[in-house]
Short mmCIF file of C-alpha atoms and ligand atoms in Angstrom, two decimals:
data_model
loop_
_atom_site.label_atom_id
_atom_site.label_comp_id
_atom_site.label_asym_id
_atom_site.label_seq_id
_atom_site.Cartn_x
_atom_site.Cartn_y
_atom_site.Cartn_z
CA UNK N 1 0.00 0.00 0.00
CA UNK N 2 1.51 3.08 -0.51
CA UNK N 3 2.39 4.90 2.53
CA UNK N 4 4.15 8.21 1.37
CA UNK N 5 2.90 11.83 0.37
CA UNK N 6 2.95 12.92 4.28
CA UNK N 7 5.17 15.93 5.60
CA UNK N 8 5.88 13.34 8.54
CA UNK N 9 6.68 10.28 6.46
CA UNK N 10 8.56 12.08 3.39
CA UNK N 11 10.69 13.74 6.98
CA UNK N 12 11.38 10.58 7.98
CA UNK N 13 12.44 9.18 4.56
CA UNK N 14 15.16 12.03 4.13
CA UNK N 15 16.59 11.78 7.91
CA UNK N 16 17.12 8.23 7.34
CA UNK N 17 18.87 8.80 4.34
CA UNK N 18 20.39 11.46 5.23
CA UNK N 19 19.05 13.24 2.01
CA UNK N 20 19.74 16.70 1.01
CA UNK N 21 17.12 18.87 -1.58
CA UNK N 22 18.94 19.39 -4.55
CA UNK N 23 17.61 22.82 -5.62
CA UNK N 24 19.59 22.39 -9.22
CA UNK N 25 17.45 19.45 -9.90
CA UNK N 26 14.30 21.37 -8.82
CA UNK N 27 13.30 19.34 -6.02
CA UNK N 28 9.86 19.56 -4.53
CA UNK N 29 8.46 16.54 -3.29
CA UNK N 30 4.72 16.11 -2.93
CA UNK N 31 3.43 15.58 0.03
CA UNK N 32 -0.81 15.62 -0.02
CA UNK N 33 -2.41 12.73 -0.46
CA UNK N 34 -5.42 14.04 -1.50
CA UNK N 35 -3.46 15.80 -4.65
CA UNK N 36 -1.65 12.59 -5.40
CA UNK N 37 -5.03 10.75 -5.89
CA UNK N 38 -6.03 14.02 -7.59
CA UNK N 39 -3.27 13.52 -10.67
CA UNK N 40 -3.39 9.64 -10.92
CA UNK N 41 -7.00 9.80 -11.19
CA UNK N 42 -6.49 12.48 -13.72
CA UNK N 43 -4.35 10.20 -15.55
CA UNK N 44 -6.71 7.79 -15.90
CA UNK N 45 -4.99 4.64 -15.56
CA UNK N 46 -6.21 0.80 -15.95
CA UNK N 47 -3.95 -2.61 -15.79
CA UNK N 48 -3.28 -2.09 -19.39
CA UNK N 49 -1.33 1.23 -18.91
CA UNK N 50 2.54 1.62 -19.38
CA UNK N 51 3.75 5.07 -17.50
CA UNK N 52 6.44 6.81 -17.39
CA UNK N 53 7.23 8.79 -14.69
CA UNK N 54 10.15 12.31 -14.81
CA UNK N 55 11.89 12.44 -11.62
CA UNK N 56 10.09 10.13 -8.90
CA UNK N 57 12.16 11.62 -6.08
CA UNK N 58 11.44 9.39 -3.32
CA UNK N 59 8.74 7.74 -5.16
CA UNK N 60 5.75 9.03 -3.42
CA UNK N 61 3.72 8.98 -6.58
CA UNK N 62 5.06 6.09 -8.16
CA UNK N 63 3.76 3.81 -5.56
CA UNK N 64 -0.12 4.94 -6.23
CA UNK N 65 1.21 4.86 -10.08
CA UNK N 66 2.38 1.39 -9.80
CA UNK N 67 -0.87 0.30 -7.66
CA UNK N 68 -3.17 1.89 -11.02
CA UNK N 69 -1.22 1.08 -14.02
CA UNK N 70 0.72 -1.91 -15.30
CA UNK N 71 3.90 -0.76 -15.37
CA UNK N 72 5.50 1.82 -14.50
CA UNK N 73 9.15 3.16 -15.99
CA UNK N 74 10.41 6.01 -13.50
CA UNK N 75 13.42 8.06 -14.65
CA UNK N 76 15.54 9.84 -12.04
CA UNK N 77 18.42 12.06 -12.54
CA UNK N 78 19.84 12.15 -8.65
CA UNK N 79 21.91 9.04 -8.07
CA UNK N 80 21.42 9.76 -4.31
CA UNK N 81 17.48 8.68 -4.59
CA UNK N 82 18.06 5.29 -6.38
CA UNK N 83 19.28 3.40 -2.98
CA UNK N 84 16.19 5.31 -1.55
CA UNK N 85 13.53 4.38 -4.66
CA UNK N 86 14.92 0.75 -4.15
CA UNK N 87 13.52 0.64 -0.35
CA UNK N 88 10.17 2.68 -0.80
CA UNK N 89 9.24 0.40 -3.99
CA UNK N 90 10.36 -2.52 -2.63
CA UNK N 91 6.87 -3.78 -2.52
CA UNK N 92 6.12 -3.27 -6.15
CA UNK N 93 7.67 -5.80 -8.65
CA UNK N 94 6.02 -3.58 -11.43
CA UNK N 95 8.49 -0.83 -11.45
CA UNK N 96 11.46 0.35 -13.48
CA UNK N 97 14.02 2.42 -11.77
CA UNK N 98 16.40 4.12 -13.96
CA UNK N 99 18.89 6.38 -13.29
CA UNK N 100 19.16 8.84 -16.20
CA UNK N 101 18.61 12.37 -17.63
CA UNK N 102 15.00 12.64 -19.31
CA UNK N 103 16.71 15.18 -21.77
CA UNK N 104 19.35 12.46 -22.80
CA UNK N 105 17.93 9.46 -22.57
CA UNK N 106 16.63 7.75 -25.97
CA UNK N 107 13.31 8.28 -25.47
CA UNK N 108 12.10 6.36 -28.71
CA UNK N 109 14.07 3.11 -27.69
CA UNK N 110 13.18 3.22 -24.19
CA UNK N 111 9.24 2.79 -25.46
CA UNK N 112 10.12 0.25 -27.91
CA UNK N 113 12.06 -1.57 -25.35
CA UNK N 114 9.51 -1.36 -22.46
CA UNK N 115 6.12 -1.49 -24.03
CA UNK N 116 6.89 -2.88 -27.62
CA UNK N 117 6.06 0.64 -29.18
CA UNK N 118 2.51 0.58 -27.42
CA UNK N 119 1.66 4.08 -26.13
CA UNK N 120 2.39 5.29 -23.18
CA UNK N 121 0.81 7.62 -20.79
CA UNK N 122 3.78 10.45 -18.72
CA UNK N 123 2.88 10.69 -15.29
CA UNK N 124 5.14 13.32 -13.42
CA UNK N 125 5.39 16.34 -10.71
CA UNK N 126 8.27 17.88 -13.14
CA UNK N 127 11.27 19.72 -12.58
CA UNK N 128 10.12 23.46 -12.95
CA UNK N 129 13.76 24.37 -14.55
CA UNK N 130 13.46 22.11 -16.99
CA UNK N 131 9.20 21.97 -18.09
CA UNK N 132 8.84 23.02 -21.37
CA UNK N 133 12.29 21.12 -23.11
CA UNK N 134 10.23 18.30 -21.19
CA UNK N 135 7.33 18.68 -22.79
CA UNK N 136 8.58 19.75 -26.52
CA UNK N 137 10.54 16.55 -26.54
CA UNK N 138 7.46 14.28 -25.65
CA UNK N 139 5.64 16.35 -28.00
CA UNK N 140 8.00 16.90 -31.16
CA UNK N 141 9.45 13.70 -31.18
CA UNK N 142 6.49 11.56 -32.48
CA UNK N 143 6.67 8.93 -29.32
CA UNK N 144 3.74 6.87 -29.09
CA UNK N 145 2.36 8.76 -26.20
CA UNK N 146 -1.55 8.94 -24.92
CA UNK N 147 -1.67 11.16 -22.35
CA UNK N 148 0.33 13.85 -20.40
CA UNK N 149 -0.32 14.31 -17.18
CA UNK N 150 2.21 16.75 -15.45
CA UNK N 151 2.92 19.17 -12.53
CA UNK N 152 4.24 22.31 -13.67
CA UNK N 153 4.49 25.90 -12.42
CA UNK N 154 0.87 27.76 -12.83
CA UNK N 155 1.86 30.17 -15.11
CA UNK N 156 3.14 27.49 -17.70
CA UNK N 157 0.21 25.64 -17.51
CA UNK N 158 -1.38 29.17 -18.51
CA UNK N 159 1.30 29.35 -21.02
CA UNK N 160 -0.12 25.94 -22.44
CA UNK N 161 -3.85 27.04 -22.73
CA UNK N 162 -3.19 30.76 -24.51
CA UNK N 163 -4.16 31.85 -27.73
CA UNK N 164 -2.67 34.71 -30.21
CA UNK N 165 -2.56 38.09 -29.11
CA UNK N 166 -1.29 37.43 -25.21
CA UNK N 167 1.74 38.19 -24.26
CA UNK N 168 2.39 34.47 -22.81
CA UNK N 169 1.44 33.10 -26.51
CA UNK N 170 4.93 31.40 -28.08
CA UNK N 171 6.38 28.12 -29.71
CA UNK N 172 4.92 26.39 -26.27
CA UNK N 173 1.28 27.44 -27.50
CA UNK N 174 1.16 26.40 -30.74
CA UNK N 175 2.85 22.70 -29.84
CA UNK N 176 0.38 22.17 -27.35
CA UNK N 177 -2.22 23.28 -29.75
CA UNK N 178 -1.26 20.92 -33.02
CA UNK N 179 -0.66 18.03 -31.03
CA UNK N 180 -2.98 17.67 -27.95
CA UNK N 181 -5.86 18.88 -26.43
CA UNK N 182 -4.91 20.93 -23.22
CA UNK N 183 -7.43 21.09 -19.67
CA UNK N 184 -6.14 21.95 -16.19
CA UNK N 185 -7.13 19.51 -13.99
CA UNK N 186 -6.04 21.62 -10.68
CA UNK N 187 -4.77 24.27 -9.19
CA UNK N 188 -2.44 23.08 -6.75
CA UNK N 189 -0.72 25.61 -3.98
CA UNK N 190 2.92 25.27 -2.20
CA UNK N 191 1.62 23.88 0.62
CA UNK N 192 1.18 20.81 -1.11
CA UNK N 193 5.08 20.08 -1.16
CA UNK N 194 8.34 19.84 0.45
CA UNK N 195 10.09 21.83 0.25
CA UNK N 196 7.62 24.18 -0.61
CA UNK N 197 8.33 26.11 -4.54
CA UNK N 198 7.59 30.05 -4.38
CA UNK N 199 4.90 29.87 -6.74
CA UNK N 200 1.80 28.25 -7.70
CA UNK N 201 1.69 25.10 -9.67
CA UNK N 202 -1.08 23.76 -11.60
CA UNK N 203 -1.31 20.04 -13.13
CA UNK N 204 -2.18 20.10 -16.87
CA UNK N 205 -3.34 16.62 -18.85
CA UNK N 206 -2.96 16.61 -22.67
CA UNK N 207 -4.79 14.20 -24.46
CA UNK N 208 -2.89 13.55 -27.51
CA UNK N 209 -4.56 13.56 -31.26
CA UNK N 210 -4.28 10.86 -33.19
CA UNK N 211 -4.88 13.41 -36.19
CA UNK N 212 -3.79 16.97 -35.77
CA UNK N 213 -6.24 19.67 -35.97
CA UNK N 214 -4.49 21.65 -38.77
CA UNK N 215 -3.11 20.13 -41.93
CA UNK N 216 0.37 21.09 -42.77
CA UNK N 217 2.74 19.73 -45.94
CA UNK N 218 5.85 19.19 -43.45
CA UNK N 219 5.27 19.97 -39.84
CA UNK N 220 9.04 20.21 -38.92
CA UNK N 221 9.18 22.91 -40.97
CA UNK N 222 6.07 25.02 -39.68
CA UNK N 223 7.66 24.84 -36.01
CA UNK N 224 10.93 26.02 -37.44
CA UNK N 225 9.02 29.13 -38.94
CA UNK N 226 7.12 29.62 -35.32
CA UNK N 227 10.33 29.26 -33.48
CA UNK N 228 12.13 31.63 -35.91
CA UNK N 229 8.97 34.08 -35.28
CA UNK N 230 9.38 33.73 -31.61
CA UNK N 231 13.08 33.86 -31.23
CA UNK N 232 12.51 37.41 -32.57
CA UNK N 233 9.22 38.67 -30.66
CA UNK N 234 9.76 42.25 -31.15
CA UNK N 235 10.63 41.72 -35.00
CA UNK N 236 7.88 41.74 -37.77
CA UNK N 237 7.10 38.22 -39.08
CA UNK N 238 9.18 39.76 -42.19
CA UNK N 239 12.33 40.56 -40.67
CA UNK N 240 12.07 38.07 -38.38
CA UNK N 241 11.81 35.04 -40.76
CA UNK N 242 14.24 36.72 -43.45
CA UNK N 243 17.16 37.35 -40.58
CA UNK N 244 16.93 33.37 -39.66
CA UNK N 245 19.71 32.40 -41.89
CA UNK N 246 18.48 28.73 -41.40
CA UNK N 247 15.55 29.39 -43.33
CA UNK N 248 17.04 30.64 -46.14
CA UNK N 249 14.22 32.80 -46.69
CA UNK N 250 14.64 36.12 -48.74
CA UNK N 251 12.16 39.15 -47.28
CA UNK N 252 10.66 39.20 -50.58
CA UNK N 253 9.38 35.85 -50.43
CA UNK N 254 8.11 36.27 -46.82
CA UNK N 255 6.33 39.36 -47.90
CA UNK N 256 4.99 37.82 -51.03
CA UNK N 257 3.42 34.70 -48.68
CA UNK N 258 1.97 37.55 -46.38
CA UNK N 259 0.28 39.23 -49.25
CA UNK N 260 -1.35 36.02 -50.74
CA UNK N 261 -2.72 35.44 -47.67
CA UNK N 262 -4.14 38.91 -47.75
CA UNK N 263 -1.88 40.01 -44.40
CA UNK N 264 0.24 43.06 -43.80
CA UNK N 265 3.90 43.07 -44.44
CA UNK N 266 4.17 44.71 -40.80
CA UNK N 267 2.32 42.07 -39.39
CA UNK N 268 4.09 40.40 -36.29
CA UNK N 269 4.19 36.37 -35.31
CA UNK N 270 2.74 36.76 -31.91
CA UNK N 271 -0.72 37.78 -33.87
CA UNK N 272 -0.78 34.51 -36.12
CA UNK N 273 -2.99 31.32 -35.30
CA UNK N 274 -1.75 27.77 -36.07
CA UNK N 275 -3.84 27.55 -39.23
CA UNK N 276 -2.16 30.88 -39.98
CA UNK N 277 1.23 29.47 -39.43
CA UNK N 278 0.15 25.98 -41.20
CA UNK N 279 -0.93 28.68 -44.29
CA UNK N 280 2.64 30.62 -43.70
CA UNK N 281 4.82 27.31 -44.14
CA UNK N 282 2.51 25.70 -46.78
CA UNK N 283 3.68 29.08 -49.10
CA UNK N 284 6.88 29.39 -48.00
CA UNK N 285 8.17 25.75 -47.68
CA UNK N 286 7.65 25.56 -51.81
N1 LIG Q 301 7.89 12.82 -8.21
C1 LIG Q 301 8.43 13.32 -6.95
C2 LIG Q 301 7.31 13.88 -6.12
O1 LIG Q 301 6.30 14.27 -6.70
O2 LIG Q 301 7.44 13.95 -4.89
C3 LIG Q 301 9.52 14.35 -7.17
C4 LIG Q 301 9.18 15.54 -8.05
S1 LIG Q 301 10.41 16.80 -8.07
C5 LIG Q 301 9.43 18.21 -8.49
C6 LIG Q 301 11.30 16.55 -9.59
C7 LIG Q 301 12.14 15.30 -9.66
O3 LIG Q 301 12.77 15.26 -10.96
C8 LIG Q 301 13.28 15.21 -8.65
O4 LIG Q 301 13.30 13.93 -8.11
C9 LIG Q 301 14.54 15.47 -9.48
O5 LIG Q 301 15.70 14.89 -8.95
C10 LIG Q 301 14.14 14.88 -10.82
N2 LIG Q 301 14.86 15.43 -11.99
C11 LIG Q 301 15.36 16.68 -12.16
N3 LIG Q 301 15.92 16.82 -13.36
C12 LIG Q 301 15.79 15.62 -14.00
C13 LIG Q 301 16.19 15.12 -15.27
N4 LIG Q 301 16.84 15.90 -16.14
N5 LIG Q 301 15.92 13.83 -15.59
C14 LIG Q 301 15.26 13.03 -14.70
N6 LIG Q 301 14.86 13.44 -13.47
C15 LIG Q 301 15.10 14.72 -13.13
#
């Protein structure tokens, strides 16, 4: 049963270890029960279910993870936790411990290796300093993934839900938008961990398509075009996409793309919607 996600017990966990926080690796354990039940309900798991957990700390949530799903893959960074994983999930002969970077890791052969390229569902309370390279990779790299189900800081989560026009609108947005549908499951204060972060967090489920909402000739090459547009906020879309000397774009063809599509050559990125950019690269990848 699992018997974490307490200030009391997650305090006794670290003096018997004689743990230290690691504030690089952005550690904030949970430690309400009531939130934990919260996400892994949100994840909807069955028997069925492969997850993979980010960062299971002292693997508070990957005991309820392991009691819902079938199997559970949990990749930690701090070699100091794995001696303390090995004890708390002693119990569960349905977890994977392994002690690697998320960001390094070969995310494609891990999945083929654990579930036989079935999809998987990610399950995490993520390192803030690290969210959205997190989440891009799980997004961009076309892993067989369900469902994301993920901690993050509030104003990410936010950052995940915007539309053109807001100053919070980016290359985060538009992923989100062309390959999941976004809903914020809770809003989740710093009481709720140990020790606790200095802002809110929120936990955000994406329910991946298994079409994308907007049809685009090379995808790839429309998030190039929205990161160039980005990278460049205060630039016009013009500029901005004609300075990128990766795109080998000249101004004149950027310009000429705006005007078919009956837009100013002063307009800027931040304005455009994904079926805007999926117009944009259509012309310009030609
Ligand atoms: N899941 C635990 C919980 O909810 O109590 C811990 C969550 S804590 C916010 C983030 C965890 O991610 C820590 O255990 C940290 O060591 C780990 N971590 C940080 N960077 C990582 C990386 N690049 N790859 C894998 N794990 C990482």
């Amino acid at each position: 049963m699992a018997n974490l996600g307490t200030p009391a017990k997650t305090a006794e966990i670290i003096k018997k270890y004689d743990f230290a926080f690691r504030k690089k690796y952005g550690q904030n354990f949970l430690v309400d029960k009531s939130m934990l039940e919260k996400i892994v309900s949100a994840a909807d798991l069955n028997g069925d279910d492969t997850v993979l957990e980010i960062g299971p700390g002292i693997g508070t949530m990957t005991q309820y993870l392991a009691e819902a799903a079938g199997k559970v893959i949990a990749v930690e960074i701090d070699d100091k936790l794995i001696p303390i994983l090995k004890d708390t999930l002693s119990e569960y002969d349905n977890v994977r411990i392994i002690n690697n970077d998320i960001l390094k890791i070969d995310l494609n052969a891990l999945v083929e290796e654990e579930n036989d390229t079935r999809p998987i569902k990610v399950v995490a309370n993520l390192p803030y300093y690290i969210t959205t390279p997190i989440i891009m990779a799980l997004l961009e790299r076309r892993l067989p993934v369900k469902s994301i189900t993920v901690m993050v800081q509030r104003e990410v989560a936010d950052r995940m839900q915007v539309g053109p026009g807001t100053k919070d609108y980016g290359a985060l947005s538009l992923a989100v938008k062309y390959y999941a549908r976004p809903e914020i499951v809770a809003i989740v204060p710093p009481e709720c961990f140990m020790p606790r972060p200095a802002v809110a967090s929120a936990v955000i489920r994406l329910s991946l398509y298994e079409e994308p909402p907007v049809r685009v000739r090379d995808p790839e090459y429309m998030f190039r075009i929205i990161r160039a547009s980005f990278n460049q906020r205060r630039k016009t879309l013009a500029n901005g996409l004609s300075n990128d000397a990766s795109l080998h774009l000249t101004r004149e063809k950027v310009t000429g793309a705006l005007r078919d599509m009956g837009k100013s050559e002063t307009v800027r990125g931040e304005t455009f919607t994904l079926d805007e950019f999926a117009a944009l690269s259509d012309r310009l990848c030609l």
